[in-house]
Short mmCIF file of C-alpha atoms in Angstrom, two decimals:
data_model
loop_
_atom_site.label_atom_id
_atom_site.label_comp_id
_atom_site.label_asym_id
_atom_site.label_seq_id
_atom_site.Cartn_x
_atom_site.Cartn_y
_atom_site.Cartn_z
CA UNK A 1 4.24 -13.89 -7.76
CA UNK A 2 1.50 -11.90 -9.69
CA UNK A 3 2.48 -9.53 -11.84
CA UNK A 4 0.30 -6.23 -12.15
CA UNK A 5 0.17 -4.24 -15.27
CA UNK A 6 -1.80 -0.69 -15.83
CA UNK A 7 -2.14 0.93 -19.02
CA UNK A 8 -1.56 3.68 -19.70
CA UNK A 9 1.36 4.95 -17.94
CA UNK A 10 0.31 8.23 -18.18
CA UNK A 11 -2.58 10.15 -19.62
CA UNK A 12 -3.71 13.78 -20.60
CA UNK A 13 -7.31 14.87 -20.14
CA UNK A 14 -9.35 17.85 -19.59
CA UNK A 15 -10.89 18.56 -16.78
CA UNK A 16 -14.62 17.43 -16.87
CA UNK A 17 -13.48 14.37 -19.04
CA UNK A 18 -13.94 10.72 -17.94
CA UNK A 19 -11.36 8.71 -17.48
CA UNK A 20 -10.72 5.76 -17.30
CA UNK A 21 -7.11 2.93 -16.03
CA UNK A 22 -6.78 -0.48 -16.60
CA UNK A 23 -4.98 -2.53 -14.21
CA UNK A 24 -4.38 -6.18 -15.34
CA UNK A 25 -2.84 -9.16 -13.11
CA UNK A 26 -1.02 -12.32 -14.56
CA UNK A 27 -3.35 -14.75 -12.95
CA UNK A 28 -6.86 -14.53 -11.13
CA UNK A 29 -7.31 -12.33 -8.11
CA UNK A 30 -11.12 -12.66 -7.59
CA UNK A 31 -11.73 -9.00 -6.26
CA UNK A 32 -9.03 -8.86 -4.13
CA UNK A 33 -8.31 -5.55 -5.41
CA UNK A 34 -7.16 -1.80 -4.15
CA UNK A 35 -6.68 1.50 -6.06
CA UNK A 36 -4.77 4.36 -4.64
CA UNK A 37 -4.01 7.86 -5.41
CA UNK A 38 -1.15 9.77 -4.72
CA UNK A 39 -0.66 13.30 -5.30
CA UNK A 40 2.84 14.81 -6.11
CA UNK A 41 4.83 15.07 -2.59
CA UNK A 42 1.88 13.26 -0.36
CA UNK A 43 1.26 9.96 0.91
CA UNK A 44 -0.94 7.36 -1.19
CA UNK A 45 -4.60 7.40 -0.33
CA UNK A 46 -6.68 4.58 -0.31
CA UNK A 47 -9.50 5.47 -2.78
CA UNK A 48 -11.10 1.30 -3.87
CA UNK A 49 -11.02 -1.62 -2.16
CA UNK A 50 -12.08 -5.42 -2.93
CA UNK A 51 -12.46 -3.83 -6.98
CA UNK A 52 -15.48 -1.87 -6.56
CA UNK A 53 -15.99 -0.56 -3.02
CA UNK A 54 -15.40 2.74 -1.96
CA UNK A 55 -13.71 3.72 0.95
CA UNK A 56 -15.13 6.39 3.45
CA UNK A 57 -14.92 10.08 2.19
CA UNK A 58 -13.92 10.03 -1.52
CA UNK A 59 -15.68 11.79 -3.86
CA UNK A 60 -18.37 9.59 -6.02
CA UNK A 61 -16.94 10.69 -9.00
CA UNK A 62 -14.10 7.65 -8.69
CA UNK A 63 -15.59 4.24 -9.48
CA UNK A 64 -14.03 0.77 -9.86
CA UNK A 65 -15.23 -2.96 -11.51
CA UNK A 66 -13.67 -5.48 -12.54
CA UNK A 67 -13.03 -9.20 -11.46
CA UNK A 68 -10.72 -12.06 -12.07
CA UNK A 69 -7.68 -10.34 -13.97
CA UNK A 70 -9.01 -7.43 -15.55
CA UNK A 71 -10.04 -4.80 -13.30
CA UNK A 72 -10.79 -0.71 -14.28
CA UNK A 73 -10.93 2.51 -12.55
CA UNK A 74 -12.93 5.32 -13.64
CA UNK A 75 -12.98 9.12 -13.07
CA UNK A 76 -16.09 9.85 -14.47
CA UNK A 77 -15.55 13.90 -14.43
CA UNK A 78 -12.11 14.26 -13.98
CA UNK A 79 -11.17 17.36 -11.61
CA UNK A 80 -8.27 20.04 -11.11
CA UNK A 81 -7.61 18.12 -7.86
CA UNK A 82 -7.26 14.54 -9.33
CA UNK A 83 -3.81 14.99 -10.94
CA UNK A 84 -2.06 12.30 -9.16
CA UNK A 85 -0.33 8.99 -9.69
CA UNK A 86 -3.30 5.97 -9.46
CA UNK A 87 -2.08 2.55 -8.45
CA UNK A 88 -3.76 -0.72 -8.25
CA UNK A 89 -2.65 -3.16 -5.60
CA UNK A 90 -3.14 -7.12 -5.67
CA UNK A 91 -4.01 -8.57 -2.22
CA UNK A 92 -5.24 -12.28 -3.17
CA UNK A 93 -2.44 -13.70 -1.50
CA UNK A 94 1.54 -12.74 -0.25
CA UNK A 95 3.29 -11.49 -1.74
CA UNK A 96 1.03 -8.46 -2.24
CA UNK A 97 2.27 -6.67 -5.38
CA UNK A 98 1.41 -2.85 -6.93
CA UNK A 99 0.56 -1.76 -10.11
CA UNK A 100 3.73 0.36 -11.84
CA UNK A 101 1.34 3.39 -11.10
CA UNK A 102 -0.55 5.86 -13.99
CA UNK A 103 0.02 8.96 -13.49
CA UNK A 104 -2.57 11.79 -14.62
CA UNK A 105 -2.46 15.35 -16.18
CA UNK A 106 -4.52 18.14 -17.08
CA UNK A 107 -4.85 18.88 -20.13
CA UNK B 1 -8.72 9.31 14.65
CA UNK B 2 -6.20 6.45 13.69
CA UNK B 3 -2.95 7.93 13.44
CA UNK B 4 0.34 5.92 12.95
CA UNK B 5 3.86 7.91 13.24
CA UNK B 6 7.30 6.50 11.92
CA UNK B 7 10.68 7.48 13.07
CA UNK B 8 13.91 5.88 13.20
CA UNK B 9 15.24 6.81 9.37
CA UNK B 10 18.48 8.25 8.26
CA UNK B 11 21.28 8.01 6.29
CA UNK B 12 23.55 4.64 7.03
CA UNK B 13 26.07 2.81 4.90
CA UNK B 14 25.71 -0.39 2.54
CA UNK B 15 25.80 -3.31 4.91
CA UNK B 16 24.65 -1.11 8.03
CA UNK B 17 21.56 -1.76 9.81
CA UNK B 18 18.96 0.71 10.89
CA UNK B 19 15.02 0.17 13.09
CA UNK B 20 11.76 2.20 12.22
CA UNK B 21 9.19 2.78 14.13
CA UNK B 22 5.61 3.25 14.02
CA UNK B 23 4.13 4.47 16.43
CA UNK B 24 -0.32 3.82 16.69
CA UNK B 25 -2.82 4.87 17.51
CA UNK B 26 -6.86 5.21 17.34
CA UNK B 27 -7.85 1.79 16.40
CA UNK B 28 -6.85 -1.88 18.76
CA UNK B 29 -3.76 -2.41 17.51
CA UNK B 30 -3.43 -5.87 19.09
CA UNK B 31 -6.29 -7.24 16.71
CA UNK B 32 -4.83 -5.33 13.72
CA UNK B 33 -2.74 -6.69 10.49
CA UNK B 34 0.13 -4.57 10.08
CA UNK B 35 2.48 -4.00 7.07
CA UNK B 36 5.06 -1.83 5.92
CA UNK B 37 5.55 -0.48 1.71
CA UNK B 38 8.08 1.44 0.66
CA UNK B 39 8.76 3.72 -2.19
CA UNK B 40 12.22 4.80 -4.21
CA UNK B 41 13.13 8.34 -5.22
CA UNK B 42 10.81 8.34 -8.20
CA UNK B 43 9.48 5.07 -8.56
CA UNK B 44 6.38 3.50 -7.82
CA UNK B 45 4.89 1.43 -4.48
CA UNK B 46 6.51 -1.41 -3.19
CA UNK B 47 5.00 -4.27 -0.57
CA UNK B 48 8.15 -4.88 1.89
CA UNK B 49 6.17 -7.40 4.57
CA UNK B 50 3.29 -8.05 6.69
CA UNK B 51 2.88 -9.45 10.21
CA UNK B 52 -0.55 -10.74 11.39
CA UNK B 53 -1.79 -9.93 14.81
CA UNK B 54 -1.00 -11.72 18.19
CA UNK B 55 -4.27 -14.00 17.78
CA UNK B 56 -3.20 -15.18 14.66
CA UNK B 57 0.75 -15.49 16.31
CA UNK B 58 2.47 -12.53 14.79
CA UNK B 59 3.07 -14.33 11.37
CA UNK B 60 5.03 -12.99 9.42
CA UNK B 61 5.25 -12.38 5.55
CA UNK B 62 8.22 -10.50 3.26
CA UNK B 63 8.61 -9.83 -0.50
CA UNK B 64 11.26 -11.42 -2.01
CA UNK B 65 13.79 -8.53 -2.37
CA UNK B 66 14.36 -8.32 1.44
CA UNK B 67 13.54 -11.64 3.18
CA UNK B 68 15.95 -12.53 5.22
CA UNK B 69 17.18 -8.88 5.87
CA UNK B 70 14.50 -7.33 7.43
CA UNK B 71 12.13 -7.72 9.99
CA UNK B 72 8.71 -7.06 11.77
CA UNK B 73 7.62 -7.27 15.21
CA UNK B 74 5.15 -5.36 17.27
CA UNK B 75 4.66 -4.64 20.93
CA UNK B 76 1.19 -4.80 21.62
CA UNK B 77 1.80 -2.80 24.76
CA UNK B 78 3.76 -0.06 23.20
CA UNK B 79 1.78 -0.42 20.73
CA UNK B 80 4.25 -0.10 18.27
CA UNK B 81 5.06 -1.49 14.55
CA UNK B 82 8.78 -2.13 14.02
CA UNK B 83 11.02 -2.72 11.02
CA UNK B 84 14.27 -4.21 11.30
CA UNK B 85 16.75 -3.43 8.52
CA UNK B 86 20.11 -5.47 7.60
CA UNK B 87 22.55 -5.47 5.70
CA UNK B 88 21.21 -2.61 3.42
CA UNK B 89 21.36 -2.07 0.12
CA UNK B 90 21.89 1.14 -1.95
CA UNK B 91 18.81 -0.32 -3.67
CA UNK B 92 16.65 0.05 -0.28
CA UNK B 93 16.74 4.07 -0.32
CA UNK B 94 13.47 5.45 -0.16
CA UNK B 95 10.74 6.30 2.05
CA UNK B 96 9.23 3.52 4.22
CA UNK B 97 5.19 3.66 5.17
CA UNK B 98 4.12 2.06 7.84
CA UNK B 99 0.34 0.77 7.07
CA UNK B 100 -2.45 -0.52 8.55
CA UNK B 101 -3.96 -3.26 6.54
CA UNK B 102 -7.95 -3.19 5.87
CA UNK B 103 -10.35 -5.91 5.30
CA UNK B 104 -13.90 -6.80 4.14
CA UNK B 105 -16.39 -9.31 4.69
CA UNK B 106 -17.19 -12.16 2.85
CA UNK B 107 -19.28 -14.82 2.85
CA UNK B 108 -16.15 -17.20 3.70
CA UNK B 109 -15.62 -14.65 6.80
CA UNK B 110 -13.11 -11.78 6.80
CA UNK B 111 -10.69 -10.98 3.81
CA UNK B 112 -7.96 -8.23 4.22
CA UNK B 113 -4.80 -6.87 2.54
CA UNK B 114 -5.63 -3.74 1.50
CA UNK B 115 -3.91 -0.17 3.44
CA UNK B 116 -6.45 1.85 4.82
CA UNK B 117 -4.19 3.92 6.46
CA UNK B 118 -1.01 5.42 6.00
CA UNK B 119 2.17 6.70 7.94
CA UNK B 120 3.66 9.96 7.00
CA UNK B 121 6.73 8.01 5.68
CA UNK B 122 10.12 7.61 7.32
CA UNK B 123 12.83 8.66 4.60
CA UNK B 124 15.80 5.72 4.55
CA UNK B 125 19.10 6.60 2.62
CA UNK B 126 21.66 3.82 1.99
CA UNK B 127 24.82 5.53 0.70
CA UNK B 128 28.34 5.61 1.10
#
């Protein structure tokens, strides 16, 4: 199976900061990458898909890149309303396997 | 508007059996990927499965921690997303999404595995 690791776990910023999570898998993925948010009590929201492409309706503010095994997103100004837990998701192949999540503060 | 609505969760006891539900609706279900991921008081996402639509036979995929205890169907007609649970473990409490899965085009043809959209989450407690 492959193995997805973020860094950090966790992170402090202020608001208006850019930000940026790392999300690395154990063996190529191509782009076959997701990042979601999820904000304390709600259900995850699909934010990236295939490592750089942005789904329908979130804010351009969010950006992703990355390819192979090392993939980033980044909040270039980050907002009150972005405190949330990020994931990234593998889906190169079954089993399809999550990130153990970052989760973000404001400073 | 796709919408997708779970029910079926509860409380049942280690070794019991329980069935979700997901109701769908807003996008053709039939030619739809399906997939349920779960999530533990606390803890981070978890892939449970995947079944492919009725063109490409209703295949079926599971992660490792409960193949060969649970399983998914669908009823095109109802349609409907199911997850059959067995012999549960305290170590299955959490709250189950059901998900549709999204894909994008490549050059190769269609790719998918991501979830585009989300259930409000069914809430499954294994306890004694």
């Amino acid at each position: 199976d492959i193995q997805m690791t973020q860094s950090p776990s966790s992170l402090s910023a202020s608001v208006g900061d850019r930000v940026t999570i790392t999300c690395r898998a154990s063996q190529g993925i191509s782009n076959y990458l997701a990042w979601y948010q999820q904000k304390p009590g709600k259900v995850p929201k699909l934010l990236i898909y295939a490592a750089s492409t942005l789904q329908s309706g979130v804010p351009s503010r969010f950006s992703g890149s990355g390819s192979g095994t090392d993939f980033t997103l980044t909040i270039s100004s980050l907002q009150p309303e972005d405190v949330a837990t990020y994931y990234c998701q593998n889906y190169n192949s079954a089993p399809w396997t999550f990130g153990q999540g970052t989760k973000v503060e404001i400073k | 508007e796709v919408q997708l609505v779970e029910s079926g969760g509860g409380l049942v006891k280690p070794g019991g059996s329980l069935r979700l539900s997901c109701a769908a609706s807003g996008f053709t279900f039939s030619d739809a990927w399906m997939s349920w991921v779960r999530q533990a008081p606390g803890k981070g996402l978890e892939w449970v499965g995947r079944i492919k639509s009725k063109t490409e036979d209703e295949t079926t995929d599971y992660a490792a921690p409960v193949r060969g205890r649970f399983t998914i169907s669908r009823d095109g007609s109802k349609k409907t997303l199911y997850l059959q649970m067995n012999s549960l473990k305290t170590e299955d409490t959490g709250v189950y999404y059901c998900t549709k899965v999204g894909y994008h085009y490549e050059t190769s043809g269609f790719f998918g595995g991501y979830f585009d959209y989300w259930g409000q989450g069914a809430v499954v407690t294994v306890s004694s």
